[in-house]
Coordinates of C-alpha atoms and ligand atoms in Angstrom, one line a residue:
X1 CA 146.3 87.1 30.5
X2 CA 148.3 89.6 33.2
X3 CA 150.9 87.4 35.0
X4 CA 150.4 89.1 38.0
X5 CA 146.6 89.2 39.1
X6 CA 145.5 86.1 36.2
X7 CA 143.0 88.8 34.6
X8 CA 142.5 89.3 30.7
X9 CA 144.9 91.7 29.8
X10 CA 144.2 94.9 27.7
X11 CA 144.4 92.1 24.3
X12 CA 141.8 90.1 26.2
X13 CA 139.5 93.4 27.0
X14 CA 139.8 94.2 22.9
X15 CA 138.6 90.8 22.2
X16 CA 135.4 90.8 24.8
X17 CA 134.9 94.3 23.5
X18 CA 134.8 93.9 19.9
X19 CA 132.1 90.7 20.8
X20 CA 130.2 92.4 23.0
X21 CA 130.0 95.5 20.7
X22 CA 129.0 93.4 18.2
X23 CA 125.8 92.0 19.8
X24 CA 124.8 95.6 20.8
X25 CA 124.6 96.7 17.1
X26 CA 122.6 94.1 16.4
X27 CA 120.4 94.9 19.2
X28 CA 121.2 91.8 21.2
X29 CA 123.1 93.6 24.5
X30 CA 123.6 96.5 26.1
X31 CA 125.6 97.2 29.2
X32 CA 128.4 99.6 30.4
X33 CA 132.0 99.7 30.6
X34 CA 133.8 100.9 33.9
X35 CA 137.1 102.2 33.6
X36 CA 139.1 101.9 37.3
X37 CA 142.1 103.6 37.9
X38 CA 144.0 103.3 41.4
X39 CA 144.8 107.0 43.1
X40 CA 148.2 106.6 44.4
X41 CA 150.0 103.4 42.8
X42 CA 152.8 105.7 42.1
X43 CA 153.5 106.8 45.5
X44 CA 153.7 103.1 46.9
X45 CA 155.8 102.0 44.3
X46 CA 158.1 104.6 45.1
X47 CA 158.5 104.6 48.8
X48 CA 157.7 101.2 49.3
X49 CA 159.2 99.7 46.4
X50 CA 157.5 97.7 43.6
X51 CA 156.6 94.4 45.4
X52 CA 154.3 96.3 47.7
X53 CA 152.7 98.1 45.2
X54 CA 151.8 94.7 43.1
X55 CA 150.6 93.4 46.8
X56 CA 148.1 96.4 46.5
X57 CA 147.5 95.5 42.5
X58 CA 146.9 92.1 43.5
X59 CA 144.4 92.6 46.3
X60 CA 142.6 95.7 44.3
X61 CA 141.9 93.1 41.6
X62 CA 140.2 90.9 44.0
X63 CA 137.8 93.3 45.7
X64 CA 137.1 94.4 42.5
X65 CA 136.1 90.9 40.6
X66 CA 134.5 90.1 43.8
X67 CA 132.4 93.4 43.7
X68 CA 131.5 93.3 40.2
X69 CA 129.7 89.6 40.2
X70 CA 129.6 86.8 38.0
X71 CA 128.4 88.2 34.6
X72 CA 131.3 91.1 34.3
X73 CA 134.3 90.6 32.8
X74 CA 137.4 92.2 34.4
X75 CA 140.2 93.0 32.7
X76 CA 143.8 94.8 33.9
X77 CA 145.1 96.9 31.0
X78 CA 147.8 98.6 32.9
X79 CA 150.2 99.5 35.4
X80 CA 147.0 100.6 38.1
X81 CA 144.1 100.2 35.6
X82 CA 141.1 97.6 35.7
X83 CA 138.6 98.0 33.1
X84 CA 135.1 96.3 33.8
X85 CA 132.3 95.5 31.1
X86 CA 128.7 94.8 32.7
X87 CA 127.2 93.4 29.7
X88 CA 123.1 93.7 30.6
X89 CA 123.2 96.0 32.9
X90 CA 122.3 99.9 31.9
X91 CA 120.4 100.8 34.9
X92 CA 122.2 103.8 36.0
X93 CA 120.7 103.6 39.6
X94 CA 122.2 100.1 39.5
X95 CA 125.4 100.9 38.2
X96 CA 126.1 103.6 40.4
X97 CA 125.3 101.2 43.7
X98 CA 127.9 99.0 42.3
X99 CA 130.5 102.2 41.5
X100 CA 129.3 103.1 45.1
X101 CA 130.7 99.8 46.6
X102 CA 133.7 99.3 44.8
X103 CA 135.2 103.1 45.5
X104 CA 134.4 101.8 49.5
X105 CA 136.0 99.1 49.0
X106 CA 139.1 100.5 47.3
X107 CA 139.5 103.3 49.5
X108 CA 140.7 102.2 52.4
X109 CA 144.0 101.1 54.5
X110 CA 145.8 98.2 53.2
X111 CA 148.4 96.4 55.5
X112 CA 151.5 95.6 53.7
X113 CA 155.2 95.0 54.7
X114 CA 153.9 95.9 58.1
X115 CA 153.1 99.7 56.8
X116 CA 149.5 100.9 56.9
X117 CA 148.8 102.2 53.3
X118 CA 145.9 104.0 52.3
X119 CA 144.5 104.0 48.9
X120 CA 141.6 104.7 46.8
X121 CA 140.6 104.8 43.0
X122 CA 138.5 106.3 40.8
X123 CA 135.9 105.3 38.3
X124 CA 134.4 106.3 34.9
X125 CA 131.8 105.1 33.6
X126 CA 130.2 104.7 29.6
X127 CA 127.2 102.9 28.8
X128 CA 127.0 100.9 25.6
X129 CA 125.6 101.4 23.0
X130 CA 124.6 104.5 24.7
X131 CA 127.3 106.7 24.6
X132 CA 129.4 104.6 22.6
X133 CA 129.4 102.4 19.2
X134 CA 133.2 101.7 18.9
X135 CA 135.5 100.3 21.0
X136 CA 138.0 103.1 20.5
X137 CA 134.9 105.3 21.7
X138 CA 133.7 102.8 24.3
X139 CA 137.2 103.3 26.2
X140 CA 137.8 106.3 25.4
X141 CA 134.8 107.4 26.7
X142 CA 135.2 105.8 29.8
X143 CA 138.5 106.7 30.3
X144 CA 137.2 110.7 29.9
X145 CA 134.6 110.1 32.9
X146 CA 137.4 108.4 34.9
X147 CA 139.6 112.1 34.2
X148 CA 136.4 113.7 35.1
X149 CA 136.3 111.8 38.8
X150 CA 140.1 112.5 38.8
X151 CA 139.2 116.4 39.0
X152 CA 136.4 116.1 41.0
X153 CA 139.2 115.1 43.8
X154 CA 139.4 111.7 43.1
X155 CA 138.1 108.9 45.1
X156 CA 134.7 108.9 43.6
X157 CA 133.2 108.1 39.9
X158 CA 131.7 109.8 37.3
X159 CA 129.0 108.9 34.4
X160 CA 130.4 109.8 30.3
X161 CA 128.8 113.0 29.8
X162 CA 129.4 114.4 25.8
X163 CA 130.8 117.7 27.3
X164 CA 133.7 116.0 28.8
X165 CA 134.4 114.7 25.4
X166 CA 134.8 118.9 24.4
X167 CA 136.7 119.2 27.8
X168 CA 138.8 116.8 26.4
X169 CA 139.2 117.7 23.4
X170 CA 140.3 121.2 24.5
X171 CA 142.7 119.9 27.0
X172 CA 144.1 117.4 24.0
X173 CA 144.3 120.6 21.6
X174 CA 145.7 123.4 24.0
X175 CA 148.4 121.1 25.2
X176 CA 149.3 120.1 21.5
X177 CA 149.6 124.1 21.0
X178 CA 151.4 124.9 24.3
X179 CA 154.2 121.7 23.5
X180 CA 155.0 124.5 19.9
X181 CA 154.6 127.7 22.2
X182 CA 158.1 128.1 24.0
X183 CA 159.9 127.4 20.9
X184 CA 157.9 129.7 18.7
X185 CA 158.3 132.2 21.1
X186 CA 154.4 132.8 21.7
X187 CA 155.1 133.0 25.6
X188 CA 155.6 136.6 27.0
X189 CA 155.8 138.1 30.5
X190 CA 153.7 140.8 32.0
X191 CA 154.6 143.0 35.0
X192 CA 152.1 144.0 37.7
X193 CA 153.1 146.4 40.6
X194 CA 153.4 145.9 44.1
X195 CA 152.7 149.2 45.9
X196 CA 153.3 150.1 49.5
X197 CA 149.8 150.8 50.9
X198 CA 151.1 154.5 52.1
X199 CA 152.7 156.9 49.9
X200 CA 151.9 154.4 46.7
X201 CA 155.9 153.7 46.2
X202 CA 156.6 151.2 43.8
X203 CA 158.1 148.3 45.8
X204 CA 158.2 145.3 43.0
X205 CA 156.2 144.1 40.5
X206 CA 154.9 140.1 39.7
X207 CA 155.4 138.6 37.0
X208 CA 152.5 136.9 35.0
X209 CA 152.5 134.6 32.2
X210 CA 150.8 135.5 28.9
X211 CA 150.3 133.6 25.8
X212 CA 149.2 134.6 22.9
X213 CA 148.4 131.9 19.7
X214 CA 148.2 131.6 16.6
X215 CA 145.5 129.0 16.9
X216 CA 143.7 130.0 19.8
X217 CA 144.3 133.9 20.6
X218 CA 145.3 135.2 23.8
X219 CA 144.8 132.1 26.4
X220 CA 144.6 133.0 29.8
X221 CA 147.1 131.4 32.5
X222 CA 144.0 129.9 34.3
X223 CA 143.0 128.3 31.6
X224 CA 146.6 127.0 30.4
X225 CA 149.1 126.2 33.1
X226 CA 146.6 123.4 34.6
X227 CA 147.6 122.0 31.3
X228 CA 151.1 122.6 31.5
X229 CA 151.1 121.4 34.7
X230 CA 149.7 118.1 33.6
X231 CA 151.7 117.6 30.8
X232 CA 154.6 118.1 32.7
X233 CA 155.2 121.2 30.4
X234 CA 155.4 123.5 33.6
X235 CA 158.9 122.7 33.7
X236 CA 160.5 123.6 30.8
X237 CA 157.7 127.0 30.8
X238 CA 158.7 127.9 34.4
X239 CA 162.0 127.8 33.9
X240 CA 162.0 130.4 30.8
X241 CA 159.4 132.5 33.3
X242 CA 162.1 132.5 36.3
X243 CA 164.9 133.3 33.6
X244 CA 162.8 135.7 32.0
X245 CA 162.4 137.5 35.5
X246 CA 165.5 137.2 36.7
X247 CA 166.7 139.2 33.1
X248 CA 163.8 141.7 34.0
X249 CA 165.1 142.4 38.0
X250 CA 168.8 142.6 36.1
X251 CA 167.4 145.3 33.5
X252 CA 166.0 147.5 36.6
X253 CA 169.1 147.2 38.8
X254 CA 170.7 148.4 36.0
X255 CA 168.4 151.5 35.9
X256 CA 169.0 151.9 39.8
X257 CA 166.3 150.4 41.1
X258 CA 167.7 147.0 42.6
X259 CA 165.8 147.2 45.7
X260 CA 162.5 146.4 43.6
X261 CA 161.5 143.0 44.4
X262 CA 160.6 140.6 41.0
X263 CA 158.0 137.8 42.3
X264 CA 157.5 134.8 40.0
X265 CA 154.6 132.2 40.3
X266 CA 155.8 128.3 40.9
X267 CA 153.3 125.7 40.4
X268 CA 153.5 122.3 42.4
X269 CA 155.1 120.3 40.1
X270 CA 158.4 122.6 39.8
X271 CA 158.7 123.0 43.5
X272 CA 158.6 119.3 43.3
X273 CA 161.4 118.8 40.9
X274 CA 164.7 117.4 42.6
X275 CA 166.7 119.7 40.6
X276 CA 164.2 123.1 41.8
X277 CA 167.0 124.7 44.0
X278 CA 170.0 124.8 41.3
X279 CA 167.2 125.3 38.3
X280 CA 166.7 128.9 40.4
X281 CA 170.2 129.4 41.8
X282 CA 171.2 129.3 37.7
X283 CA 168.8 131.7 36.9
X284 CA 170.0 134.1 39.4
X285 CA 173.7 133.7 38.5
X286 CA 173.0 133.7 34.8
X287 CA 171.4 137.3 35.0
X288 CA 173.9 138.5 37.7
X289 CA 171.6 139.6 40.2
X290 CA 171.4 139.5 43.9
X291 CA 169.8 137.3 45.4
X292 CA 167.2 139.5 47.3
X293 CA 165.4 140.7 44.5
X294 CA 163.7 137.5 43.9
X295 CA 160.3 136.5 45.2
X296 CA 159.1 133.0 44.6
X297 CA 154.8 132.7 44.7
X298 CA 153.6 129.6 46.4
X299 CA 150.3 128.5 47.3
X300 CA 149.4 126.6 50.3
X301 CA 148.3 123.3 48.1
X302 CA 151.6 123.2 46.4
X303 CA 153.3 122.7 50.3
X304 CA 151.1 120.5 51.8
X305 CA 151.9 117.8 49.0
X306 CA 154.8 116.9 50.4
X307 CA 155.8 119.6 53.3
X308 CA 158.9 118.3 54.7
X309 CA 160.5 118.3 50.9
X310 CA 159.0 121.4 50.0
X311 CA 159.8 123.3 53.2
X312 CA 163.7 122.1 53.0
X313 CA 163.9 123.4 49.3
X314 CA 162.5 126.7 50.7
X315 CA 164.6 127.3 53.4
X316 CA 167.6 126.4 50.8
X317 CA 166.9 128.9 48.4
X318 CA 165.9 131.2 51.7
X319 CA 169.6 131.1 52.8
X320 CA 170.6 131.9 49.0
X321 CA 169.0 135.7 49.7
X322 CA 165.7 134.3 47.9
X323 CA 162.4 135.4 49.3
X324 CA 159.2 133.3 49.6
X325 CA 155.3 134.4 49.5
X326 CA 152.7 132.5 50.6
X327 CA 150.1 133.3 47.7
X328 CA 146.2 133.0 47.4
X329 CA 146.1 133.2 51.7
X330 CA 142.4 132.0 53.0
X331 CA 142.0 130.2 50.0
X332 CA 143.4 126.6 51.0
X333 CA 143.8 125.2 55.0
X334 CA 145.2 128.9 56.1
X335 CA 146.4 126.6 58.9
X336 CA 147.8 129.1 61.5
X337 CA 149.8 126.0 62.8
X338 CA 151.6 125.3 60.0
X339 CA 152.3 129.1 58.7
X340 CA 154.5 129.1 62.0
X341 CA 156.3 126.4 60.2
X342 CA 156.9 127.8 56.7
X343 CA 159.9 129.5 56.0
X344 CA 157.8 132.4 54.4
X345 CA 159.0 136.3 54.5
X346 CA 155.5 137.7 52.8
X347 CA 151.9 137.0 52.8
X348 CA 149.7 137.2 50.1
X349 CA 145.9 137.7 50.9
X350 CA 143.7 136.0 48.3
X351 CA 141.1 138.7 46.6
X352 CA 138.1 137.1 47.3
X353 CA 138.7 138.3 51.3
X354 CA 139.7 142.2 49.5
X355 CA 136.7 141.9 47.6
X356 CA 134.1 142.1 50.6
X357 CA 135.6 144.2 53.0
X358 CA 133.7 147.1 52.0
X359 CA 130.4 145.1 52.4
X360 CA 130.9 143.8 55.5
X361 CA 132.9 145.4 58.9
X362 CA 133.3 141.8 60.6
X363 CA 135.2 141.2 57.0
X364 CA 137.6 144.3 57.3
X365 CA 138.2 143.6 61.2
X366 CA 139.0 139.8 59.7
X367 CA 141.6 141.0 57.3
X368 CA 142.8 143.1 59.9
X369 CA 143.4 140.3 62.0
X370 CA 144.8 138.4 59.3
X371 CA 147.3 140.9 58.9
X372 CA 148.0 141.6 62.6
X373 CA 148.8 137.9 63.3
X374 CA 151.1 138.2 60.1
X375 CA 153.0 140.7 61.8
X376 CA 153.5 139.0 64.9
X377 CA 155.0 136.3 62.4
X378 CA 156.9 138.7 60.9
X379 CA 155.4 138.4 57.5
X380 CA 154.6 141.3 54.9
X381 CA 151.2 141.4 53.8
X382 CA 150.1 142.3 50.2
X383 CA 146.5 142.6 49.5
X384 CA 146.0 141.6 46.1
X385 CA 142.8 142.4 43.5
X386 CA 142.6 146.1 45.1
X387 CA 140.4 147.4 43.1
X388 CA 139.3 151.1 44.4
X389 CA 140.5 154.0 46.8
X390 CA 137.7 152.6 49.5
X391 CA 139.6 149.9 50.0
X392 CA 142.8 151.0 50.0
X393 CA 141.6 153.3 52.5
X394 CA 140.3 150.3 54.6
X395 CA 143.4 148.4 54.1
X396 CA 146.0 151.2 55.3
X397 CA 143.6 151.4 58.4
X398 CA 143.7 148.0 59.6
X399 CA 147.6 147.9 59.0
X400 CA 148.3 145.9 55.4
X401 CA 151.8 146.8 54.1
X402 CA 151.1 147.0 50.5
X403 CA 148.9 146.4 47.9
X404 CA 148.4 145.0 44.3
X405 CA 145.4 145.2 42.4
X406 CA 144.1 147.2 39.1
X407 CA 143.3 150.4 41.7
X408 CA 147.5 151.3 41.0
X409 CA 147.6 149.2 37.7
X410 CA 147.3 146.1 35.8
X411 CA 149.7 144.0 34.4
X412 CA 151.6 145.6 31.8
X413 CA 154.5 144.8 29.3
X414 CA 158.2 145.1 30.5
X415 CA 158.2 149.1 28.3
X416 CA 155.1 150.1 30.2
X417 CA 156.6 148.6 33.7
X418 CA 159.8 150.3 33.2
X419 CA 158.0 153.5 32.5
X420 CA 155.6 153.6 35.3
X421 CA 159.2 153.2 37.2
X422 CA 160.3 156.4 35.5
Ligands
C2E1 P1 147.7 135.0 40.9 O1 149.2 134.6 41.2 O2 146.8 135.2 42.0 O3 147.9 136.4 40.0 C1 147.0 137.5 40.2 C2 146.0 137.5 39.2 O4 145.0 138.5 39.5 C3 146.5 137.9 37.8 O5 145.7 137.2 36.8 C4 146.2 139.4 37.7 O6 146.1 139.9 36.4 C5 144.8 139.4 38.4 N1 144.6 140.7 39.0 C6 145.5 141.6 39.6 N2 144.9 142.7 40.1 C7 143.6 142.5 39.9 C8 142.4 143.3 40.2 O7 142.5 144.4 40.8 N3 141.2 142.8 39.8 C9 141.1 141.6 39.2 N4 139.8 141.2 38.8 N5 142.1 140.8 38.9 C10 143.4 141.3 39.2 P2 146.4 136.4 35.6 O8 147.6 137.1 35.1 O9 145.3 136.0 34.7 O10 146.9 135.1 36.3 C11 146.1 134.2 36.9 C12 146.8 133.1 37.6 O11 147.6 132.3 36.7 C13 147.8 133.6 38.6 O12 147.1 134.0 39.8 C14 148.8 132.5 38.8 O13 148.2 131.5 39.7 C15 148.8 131.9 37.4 N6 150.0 132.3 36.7 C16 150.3 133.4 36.0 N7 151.5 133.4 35.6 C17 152.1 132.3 36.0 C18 153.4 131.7 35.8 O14 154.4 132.3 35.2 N8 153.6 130.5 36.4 C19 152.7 129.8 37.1 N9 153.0 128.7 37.7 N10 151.4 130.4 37.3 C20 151.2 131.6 36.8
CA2 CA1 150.8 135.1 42.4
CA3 CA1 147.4 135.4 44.1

């Protein structure tokens, strides 16, 4: 048994399991297995130290045995997860009442150490023998759905379905591949322009991520740095991208061009890192560049996290000479409020706005207002995904500074970037 809340522990589960498994092979039950994992354990145990967050544990566990009845067996197998077996019970209409119930009943503000707390959980869900004939499977199975509610945006619960097993399977695979990639040199970077919307000058270039392995081929950032971002593997990746860069900007100041601005993508979990600031103050002092010719991509989801942390590391590297863009704009919140906040220098404006201007004149007097309010903020717009003259044209009318898209080029290798310089 767990000490803390009395339930079976995960040895306990195994047992049950390997019983109740048993008497569905021989045709005798049937039932499902809910795997429960609490959202934001982390976070409490953090802030609020460790005794509030087995207050929380303690509680959760009630609602939950409470919740589930009589007949289940409930079972904490770690640190913020509860594994449930409803032996009998494969109505899915039935079981997803009960899922319904016990996400209510987990998601909502605890009291504790006089602090309002909010939490919530999510829930996968496998049905035995069903989707599952081995315990390993059973779990694991279960523990897939529970990832699937996880990226539905948590709070909620999802049924086994066999194509999360292939999701899984990739995501198991790819990050196996990416852990070998940085030391077998696979990663490399290419350079996109940045053009100024009038006279098409070459004002910088950004710098995107490719990978190309032996296993799987040419892997498209979309597809790998939610991965790496995951694993944790972002870190040691972005750091080799913002060095990588940084070598890049040094390579065109040395060809007279150190007025070109270098912008590099950061993902949440680097901006996060305590060490961020001196990770990119390094990388500028190790190539010997200024300052100025660095651009640092962020997206509004990566500052709303945890604003008052993020915003402090931006305006730190801000004084260093370092300049920030706010990428994917009218993607996320596009709060006007908050932009006033952000120490920003640049706006980026998501393509899916560029893409329809041409379609639509409330769309182009949009963007232009977009852009306008930027101004008055003193921000530089980009327009990125440009993809023909028409809207270049469009864009230069309503006032966009400059613009990025495969209209002037598409990424290219550092030979190719430095010649389109030439
Ligand atoms: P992003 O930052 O919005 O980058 C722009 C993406 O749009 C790039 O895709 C680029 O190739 C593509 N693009 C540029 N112009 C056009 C156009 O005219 N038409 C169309 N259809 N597409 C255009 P890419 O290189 O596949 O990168 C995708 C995303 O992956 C990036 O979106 C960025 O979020 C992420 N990413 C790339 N490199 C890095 C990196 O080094 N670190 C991190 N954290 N993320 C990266
Ligand atoms: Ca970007
Ligand atoms: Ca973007």
């Amino acid at each position: 048994h767990d000490t803390l809340t009395g339930l079976p522990n995960r040895a306990g589960l195994q047992k049950q399991l390997v019983a109740e498994l048993q008497l569905a092979r021989d045709n005798k039950s049937k039932g499902a297995i809910l795997f429960i994992d609490l959202d934001d354990l982390k976070t409490i145990n953090d802030t609020m130290g460790h005794s509030a967050g087995d207050e929380v544990i303690i509680t959760t566990s009630r609602h939950i045995v409470a919740i589930m009845g009589k007949k289940a067996f409930v079972a904490r197998i770690g640190g913020d997860e509860f594994v449930v077996i409803l032996p009998g019970c494969d109505d899915k209409a039935m079981i997803s009442d009960l899922a319904d119930i016990a996400i209510q009943a987990l998601s909502q503000e605890y009291l504790i150490a006089g602090k309002h707390l909010h939490m919530s959980a999510s829930i996968g869900i496998a049905l035995y023998p069903k989707d599952s004939s081995t315990i390993e499977d059973a779990l694991k199975n279960a523990d897939n759905a529970m990832y699937a509610a996880k990226r539905a945006g948590r709070n909620c619960w999802r049924f086994y379905e066999p194509s999360l097993q292939e999701e899984a399977f990739e995501k198991i695979v790819l990050t196996n591949s990416l852990r070998r990639a940085l030391v077998q040199n696979e990663f490399s970077l290419y350079f996109q322009p940045v053009a100024s919307t009038h006279g098409s000058r070459i004002v910088g270039f950004e710098a995107l991520l490719r990978w190309k392995s032996p296993e799987h081929g040419n892997v498209p950032p979309d597809r790998f740095i939610p991965f790496a971002e995951q694993s944790g593997l972002i870190l040691p990746i972005g750091n080799w991208v913002l060095q990588e860069s940084c070598r890049f900007a040094r390579q065109i100041a040395d060809l007279g061009f150190s007025h070109l601005h270098i912008s590099v993508n950061i993902s949440p979990r680097q901006l996060a890192a305590d060490d961020f600031v001196a990770t990119v103050r390094a990388s500028i002092a190790r190539a010997g560049i200024d300052a100025r010719q660095l651009d640092l991509e962020v997206t509004e989801s990566t500052l709303i996290s945890s604003m008052e942390e993020s915003v402090d590391k931006l305006i730190k590297l801000r004084n260093l000479g370092v300049n920030v863009a706010l990428d994917d704009f009218g993607t996320g919140y596009s709060s006007l409020t908050y932009l006033r906040r952000l120490p920003v220098n640049t706006l980026k404006i998501d393509k899916s706005f560029i893409d329809t201007i041409l379609d639509d004149a409330t769309q182009l007097r949009f963007v232009g207002f977009i852009i306008a309010m930027a101004h008055s903020l003193d921000l530089t717009v980009v327009a990125e995904g440009v993809e023909n003259k028409e809207q270049l044209t469009c864009l230069a009318q309503v006032g966009c500074d400059c613009i990025q898209g495969y209209l002037f080029s598409p990424p290219v290798p550092e030979s190719e970037a430095i010649l389109k310089l030439r």
